[in-house]
Short mmCIF file of C-alpha atoms in Angstrom, two decimals:
data_model
loop_
_atom_site.label_atom_id
_atom_site.label_comp_id
_atom_site.label_asym_id
_atom_site.label_seq_id
_atom_site.Cartn_x
_atom_site.Cartn_y
_atom_site.Cartn_z
CA MET A 11 70.25 159.83 73.58
CA ALA A 12 67.30 159.79 71.05
CA GLY A 13 64.31 161.24 72.85
CA GLU A 14 66.93 163.84 74.58
CA SER A 15 67.97 164.59 70.87
CA THR A 16 64.63 165.51 69.70
CA ALA A 17 63.24 167.38 72.44
CA PRO A 18 65.18 170.30 72.36
CA GLY A 19 63.75 170.29 68.75
CA ARG A 20 60.28 170.32 69.24
CA ILE A 21 60.70 173.19 71.91
CA GLU A 22 61.81 175.34 69.34
CA ARG A 23 58.85 174.37 66.98
CA LEU A 24 56.76 175.17 69.69
CA VAL A 25 58.34 178.14 70.71
CA ASP A 26 58.43 179.42 67.05
CA SER A 27 54.50 178.74 67.21
CA GLY A 28 53.92 180.45 70.36
CA LYS A 29 56.66 184.14 68.15
CA SER A 30 53.95 183.74 64.84
CA VAL A 31 50.88 183.47 67.14
CA LEU A 32 51.95 186.22 69.69
CA PRO A 33 52.13 189.40 66.59
CA PRO A 34 48.25 188.62 65.86
CA LEU A 35 47.04 188.40 69.12
CA THR A 36 48.08 191.24 70.58
CA LEU A 37 47.06 193.58 67.28
CA LEU A 38 43.36 192.35 68.42
CA THR A 39 44.08 193.15 71.85
CA ALA A 40 45.09 196.44 70.75
CA LEU A 41 42.07 196.25 68.31
CA LEU A 42 39.35 195.50 70.62
CA PHE A 43 40.96 197.39 73.52
CA TYR A 44 40.54 200.79 71.51
CA PHE A 45 36.82 200.13 69.87
CA GLY A 46 35.79 199.13 73.22
CA TYR A 47 37.66 202.41 75.08
CA VAL A 48 35.74 204.29 71.79
CA SER A 49 32.66 203.16 72.64
CA ALA A 50 32.92 203.26 76.61
CA ARG A 51 33.56 206.16 76.14
CA ALA A 52 30.64 207.65 73.62
CA GLN A 53 27.95 206.13 75.97
CA TYR A 54 30.22 207.95 79.50
CA GLU A 55 30.19 211.13 77.69
CA TYR A 56 26.33 210.81 77.67
CA PHE A 57 25.77 211.09 81.43
CA GLY A 58 28.77 213.85 81.80
CA VAL A 59 31.60 211.48 82.39
CA ASP A 60 34.77 211.13 81.36
CA VAL A 61 35.49 207.58 80.73
CA ASP A 62 39.41 208.07 82.03
CA THR A 63 38.54 209.83 85.28
CA ILE A 64 36.35 205.84 86.06
CA GLY A 65 39.25 203.99 85.69
CA LEU A 66 38.46 201.11 83.83
CA GLY A 67 41.25 198.60 82.98
CA THR A 68 42.48 197.19 79.47
CA GLN A 69 40.46 193.36 80.12
CA ASP A 70 37.31 195.92 80.88
CA TYR A 71 37.61 197.47 77.33
CA VAL A 72 37.98 194.17 75.95
CA MET A 73 34.83 192.94 77.07
CA ARG A 74 33.15 195.45 76.03
CA SER A 75 34.32 195.75 72.23
CA PRO A 76 31.52 192.50 71.78
CA GLN A 77 28.27 194.73 71.93
CA PRO A 78 30.27 197.25 69.40
CA LEU A 79 31.69 195.30 66.88
CA LEU A 80 28.47 192.54 66.89
CA THR A 81 26.84 195.00 63.91
CA PRO A 82 30.06 195.93 61.51
CA LEU A 83 31.06 191.95 61.98
CA LEU A 84 28.04 190.50 60.84
CA VAL A 85 27.15 193.07 58.10
CA PHE A 86 31.23 192.84 56.79
CA THR A 87 30.80 189.25 57.25
CA ALA A 88 26.96 189.75 54.82
CA ALA A 89 29.14 192.04 52.20
CA GLY A 90 32.12 189.06 51.35
CA LEU A 91 29.26 186.60 51.82
CA GLY A 92 27.35 188.75 48.24
CA ALA A 93 31.34 189.59 47.39
CA VAL A 94 32.10 185.77 47.21
CA ALA A 95 28.78 185.41 45.19
CA VAL A 96 29.05 188.43 42.42
CA HIS A 97 32.52 186.99 42.36
CA ALA A 98 31.73 183.34 40.90
CA ALA A 99 29.23 184.96 38.39
CA VAL A 100 32.05 186.28 36.69
CA ARG A 101 34.24 184.20 36.77
CA LYS A 102 32.05 181.90 35.35
CA ARG A 103 30.52 184.29 32.50
CA ILE A 104 33.78 185.30 31.65
CA ARG A 105 34.34 181.45 30.70
CA THR A 106 31.48 182.31 28.04
CA VAL A 107 31.54 186.21 27.09
CA ALA A 108 34.21 187.76 24.39
CA ALA A 109 37.01 189.39 26.22
CA ALA A 110 35.74 193.20 24.73
CA ARG A 111 32.83 192.51 26.48
CA MET A 112 34.09 191.95 30.11
CA ARG A 113 36.90 194.46 29.81
CA ARG A 114 33.73 196.76 28.74
CA LEU A 115 32.14 195.43 31.63
CA GLY A 116 35.40 196.09 34.35
CA ARG A 117 35.54 199.80 32.73
CA GLY A 118 32.45 200.00 33.95
CA VAL A 119 33.08 199.02 37.31
CA GLN A 120 36.21 200.84 37.67
CA VAL A 121 33.93 204.48 37.01
CA ILE A 122 31.72 203.42 39.16
CA GLY A 123 34.29 202.71 42.40
CA LEU A 124 36.48 205.50 40.92
CA ILE A 125 32.69 208.28 41.28
CA ALA A 126 32.61 206.19 44.49
CA LEU A 127 36.13 207.02 45.75
CA ILE A 128 35.97 211.15 44.48
CA GLY A 129 32.89 211.39 46.31
CA GLY A 130 34.25 210.01 49.59
CA LEU A 131 37.89 212.34 49.12
CA LEU A 132 35.91 215.44 48.26
CA LEU A 133 33.45 214.52 51.88
CA LEU A 134 36.91 213.79 53.88
CA VAL A 135 38.16 217.20 52.00
CA SER A 136 34.77 218.89 53.85
CA TYR A 137 35.14 217.88 56.87
CA VAL A 138 34.98 221.76 58.13
CA PHE A 139 31.77 222.18 56.93
CA LEU A 140 30.13 218.87 56.89
CA ARG A 141 31.99 217.99 60.38
CA ASP A 142 28.28 218.42 62.24
CA TRP A 143 26.65 215.89 59.95
CA PRO A 144 25.60 212.54 62.03
CA LEU A 145 26.27 210.82 59.62
CA TYR A 146 29.64 212.08 58.11
CA GLY A 147 32.04 209.42 59.94
CA LEU A 148 29.79 206.46 58.29
CA VAL A 149 29.12 207.62 55.31
CA THR A 150 32.39 208.82 53.84
CA PRO A 151 34.24 206.15 55.07
CA LEU A 152 32.12 204.41 53.18
CA LEU A 153 31.87 205.73 50.21
CA ILE A 154 35.35 205.74 49.36
CA ALA A 155 36.36 201.62 51.26
CA LEU A 156 33.18 201.26 48.99
CA GLY A 157 34.65 202.89 45.10
CA GLY A 158 38.51 201.60 45.79
CA VAL A 159 36.55 197.86 46.02
CA LEU A 160 34.92 198.72 42.84
CA PHE A 161 37.68 200.32 41.34
CA GLN A 162 40.46 197.74 42.10
CA TYR A 163 37.75 194.45 40.95
CA GLY A 164 37.32 196.33 37.38
CA THR A 165 41.29 196.73 36.58
CA ALA A 166 41.50 193.00 38.19
CA ILE A 167 38.45 192.37 35.45
CA ARG A 168 40.22 194.91 32.61
CA ARG A 169 43.92 193.43 33.42
CA PRO A 170 45.19 190.18 31.18
CA PRO A 171 46.78 187.24 33.73
CA ARG A 172 50.77 188.27 34.56
CA ALA A 173 52.90 185.83 33.68
CA PRO A 174 54.58 184.22 36.47
CA GLY A 175 57.24 185.68 37.69
CA ASP A 176 56.75 188.89 35.80
CA ALA A 177 58.79 191.52 37.57
CA THR A 178 59.17 194.51 35.09
CA PRO A 179 58.61 198.24 35.74
CA ALA A 180 54.40 198.22 35.33
CA SER A 181 54.32 194.76 37.14
CA LEU A 182 55.86 195.88 40.67
CA LEU A 183 54.10 200.05 39.87
CA HIS A 184 50.55 198.16 39.42
CA ARG A 185 51.29 196.46 43.10
CA SER A 186 52.14 199.33 44.50
CA PHE A 187 49.06 200.86 43.51
CA VAL A 188 47.24 197.10 44.49
CA VAL A 189 49.07 198.14 47.55
CA LEU A 190 48.07 201.52 48.83
CA VAL A 191 44.61 200.49 47.27
CA TYR A 192 44.19 198.51 49.99
CA LEU A 193 45.30 200.63 52.92
CA VAL A 194 43.20 203.13 52.06
CA ILE A 195 40.57 200.40 52.56
CA ALA A 196 41.72 198.62 55.65
CA VAL A 197 41.54 202.64 56.97
CA SER A 198 38.62 203.05 56.08
CA VAL A 199 36.26 199.97 56.75
CA PHE A 200 39.27 200.89 60.58
CA TRP A 201 36.86 204.59 60.24
CA MET A 202 33.79 202.66 60.03
CA THR A 203 34.05 200.64 62.70
CA ALA A 204 35.36 203.02 65.33
CA THR A 205 32.05 205.48 64.15
CA VAL A 206 29.63 202.01 64.04
CA ALA A 207 31.14 202.06 68.17
CA GLN A 208 30.71 205.08 68.76
CA TRP A 209 26.73 204.97 67.37
CA SER A 210 26.57 202.09 69.72
CA GLY A 211 27.54 203.23 73.28
CA ARG A 212 25.31 205.96 72.77
CA GLY A 213 23.11 204.05 72.07
CA LEU A 214 23.34 201.91 75.38
CA ALA A 215 23.67 205.68 77.28
CA MET A 216 20.12 206.62 75.73
CA TYR A 217 18.70 202.89 77.30
CA GLU A 218 20.46 203.23 80.29
CA ALA A 219 18.76 206.72 80.64
CA SER A 220 15.34 205.26 79.55
CA ARG A 221 14.94 202.77 81.64
CA LEU A 222 17.05 204.13 85.31
CA ASP A 223 15.62 202.32 87.53
CA LYS A 224 16.85 199.49 86.13
CA LEU A 225 20.16 200.42 87.91
CA PRO A 226 21.29 199.08 91.92
CA SER A 227 19.45 201.87 93.96
CA VAL A 228 21.83 203.27 96.00
CA ILE A 229 21.46 205.13 99.86
CA LEU A 230 23.83 207.63 100.49
CA ASP A 231 24.97 209.34 103.68
CA THR A 232 27.63 212.21 104.29
CA LYS A 233 29.06 214.60 106.62
CA GLU A 234 28.55 217.62 105.11
CA SER A 235 25.88 218.44 102.61
CA LEU A 236 25.97 218.12 98.57
CA PHE A 237 24.30 220.62 97.76
CA LEU A 238 22.29 218.38 94.78
CA ARG A 239 20.51 219.84 92.41
CA SER A 240 19.57 217.33 90.09
CA PRO A 241 15.40 216.59 90.14
CA GLY A 242 13.98 213.85 92.77
CA VAL A 243 16.99 213.67 95.12
CA GLN A 244 15.90 213.36 97.87
CA GLU A 245 18.25 215.17 101.41
CA THR A 246 17.64 214.71 104.19
CA LYS A 247 19.00 215.73 107.64
CA LEU A 248 19.55 212.46 109.80
CA PRO A 249 19.20 213.10 113.55
CA LEU A 250 21.71 213.92 116.02
CA SER A 251 23.32 210.99 117.85
CA GLU A 252 26.60 210.77 119.26
CA GLY A 253 29.36 209.12 117.67
CA GLN A 254 27.77 210.07 114.47
CA THR A 255 29.69 211.19 111.93
CA PHE A 256 27.40 211.45 108.71
CA HIS A 257 24.75 213.89 108.92
CA TYR A 258 22.81 213.66 105.26
CA ARG A 259 21.04 210.85 103.10
CA TYR A 260 20.41 210.92 99.65
CA ARG A 261 18.10 209.09 98.39
CA HIS A 262 16.84 208.25 94.79
CA LEU A 263 19.95 207.81 93.21
CA ARG A 264 20.68 205.34 91.16
CA LEU A 265 24.57 203.65 90.79
CA LEU A 266 25.72 203.84 87.09
CA ILE A 267 29.35 202.59 86.98
CA GLN A 268 31.85 201.88 89.86
CA GLY A 269 35.95 202.30 88.75
CA LYS A 270 38.79 201.37 90.91
CA ASP A 271 37.88 203.34 94.19
CA ARG A 272 35.09 205.07 93.02
CA MET A 273 31.52 205.08 92.16
CA PHE A 274 29.40 207.15 89.86
CA LEU A 275 25.75 208.01 91.44
CA VAL A 276 22.82 209.74 88.84
CA PRO A 277 18.98 210.25 89.74
CA ASP A 278 16.91 208.28 89.31
CA GLN A 279 14.84 209.78 86.44
CA TRP A 280 16.08 211.62 84.05
CA SER A 281 16.59 215.40 83.44
CA ALA A 282 18.24 217.44 81.47
CA SER A 283 19.99 219.29 84.31
CA ASN A 284 20.65 215.90 86.10
CA SER A 285 24.48 215.53 87.14
CA THR A 286 26.86 212.62 87.45
CA ILE A 287 28.00 212.26 91.87
CA ILE A 288 31.87 210.99 92.34
CA VAL A 289 31.96 209.35 95.30
CA PRO A 290 35.00 207.91 96.90
CA LEU A 291 35.68 204.46 97.96
CA ASP A 292 37.84 206.40 100.57
CA GLY A 293 35.19 205.91 103.83
CA SER A 294 34.16 209.65 103.81
CA VAL A 295 30.68 208.66 103.47
CA ARG A 296 28.43 205.81 103.97
CA VAL A 297 26.90 203.53 100.40
CA GLN A 298 23.84 201.43 101.19
CA PHE A 299 22.08 199.16 98.14
CA GLN A 300 18.32 198.75 98.46
CA PHE A 301 16.69 195.40 97.17
CA GLN A 302 15.20 195.81 94.09
CA ASN A 303 13.50 191.64 93.46
CA ARG A 304 9.82 191.20 94.19
CA ARG A 305 8.66 189.68 97.30
CA PRO A 306 9.82 185.77 97.41
#
């Protein structure tokens, strides 16, 4: 009887634990999906392809997210370690320095943070004029986030410790202000990370474009001429034979990516006049993959 009474309690605790884990996991999946999508969109946009036409799924985007997130994670980790070290030094100095000098130090940190914050906000309102600046999407949120962090840290240095249970209107106002500052910092960090993900996707596309010969080689047979204008693509008319439905063969094509029901092919040599060929996998074409390995 005792075992029967405790079993439901354990199950309820497991269910409650699962409920507490699911929201953060869902949020993490959504973030990974978004950054993977931003990176993939920039990558295939370089080849003239809208990533939504490829048909990638949620898992595909999540699997693509580690590459664009690697650099931001390393930078944020290093910045966090540096912030901890600086905070430890400041706390040690607080014990040995007069309160007036610490207030001056906090005021100086606040001024620096306010200058950075104003600079970021000026860039933000100047978006119409500066949107074509390549570094706009990184410098603007960086200044806003850095300014918010420094201003809030300077305020913490200057502000005397609150008594436990302090709920005065001034204290509540300060807490609301702190929440807004943290929200601005979080949005700025999100913006910076999205910009880095976009750069990562474009960089990966340029790397692939410089090494198209490393992509899988494809021979494409079609029923009608495609009238391709990309330099280097070779069109050959197949000999007529009974039952032959494919009449044209194309060489020097590479597989860029395969979606759910279509393939995206590019010429094996990059050119500004190249185009990406969308090939449906419905039997209307015949595809062969060539060996790329060295002779065994």
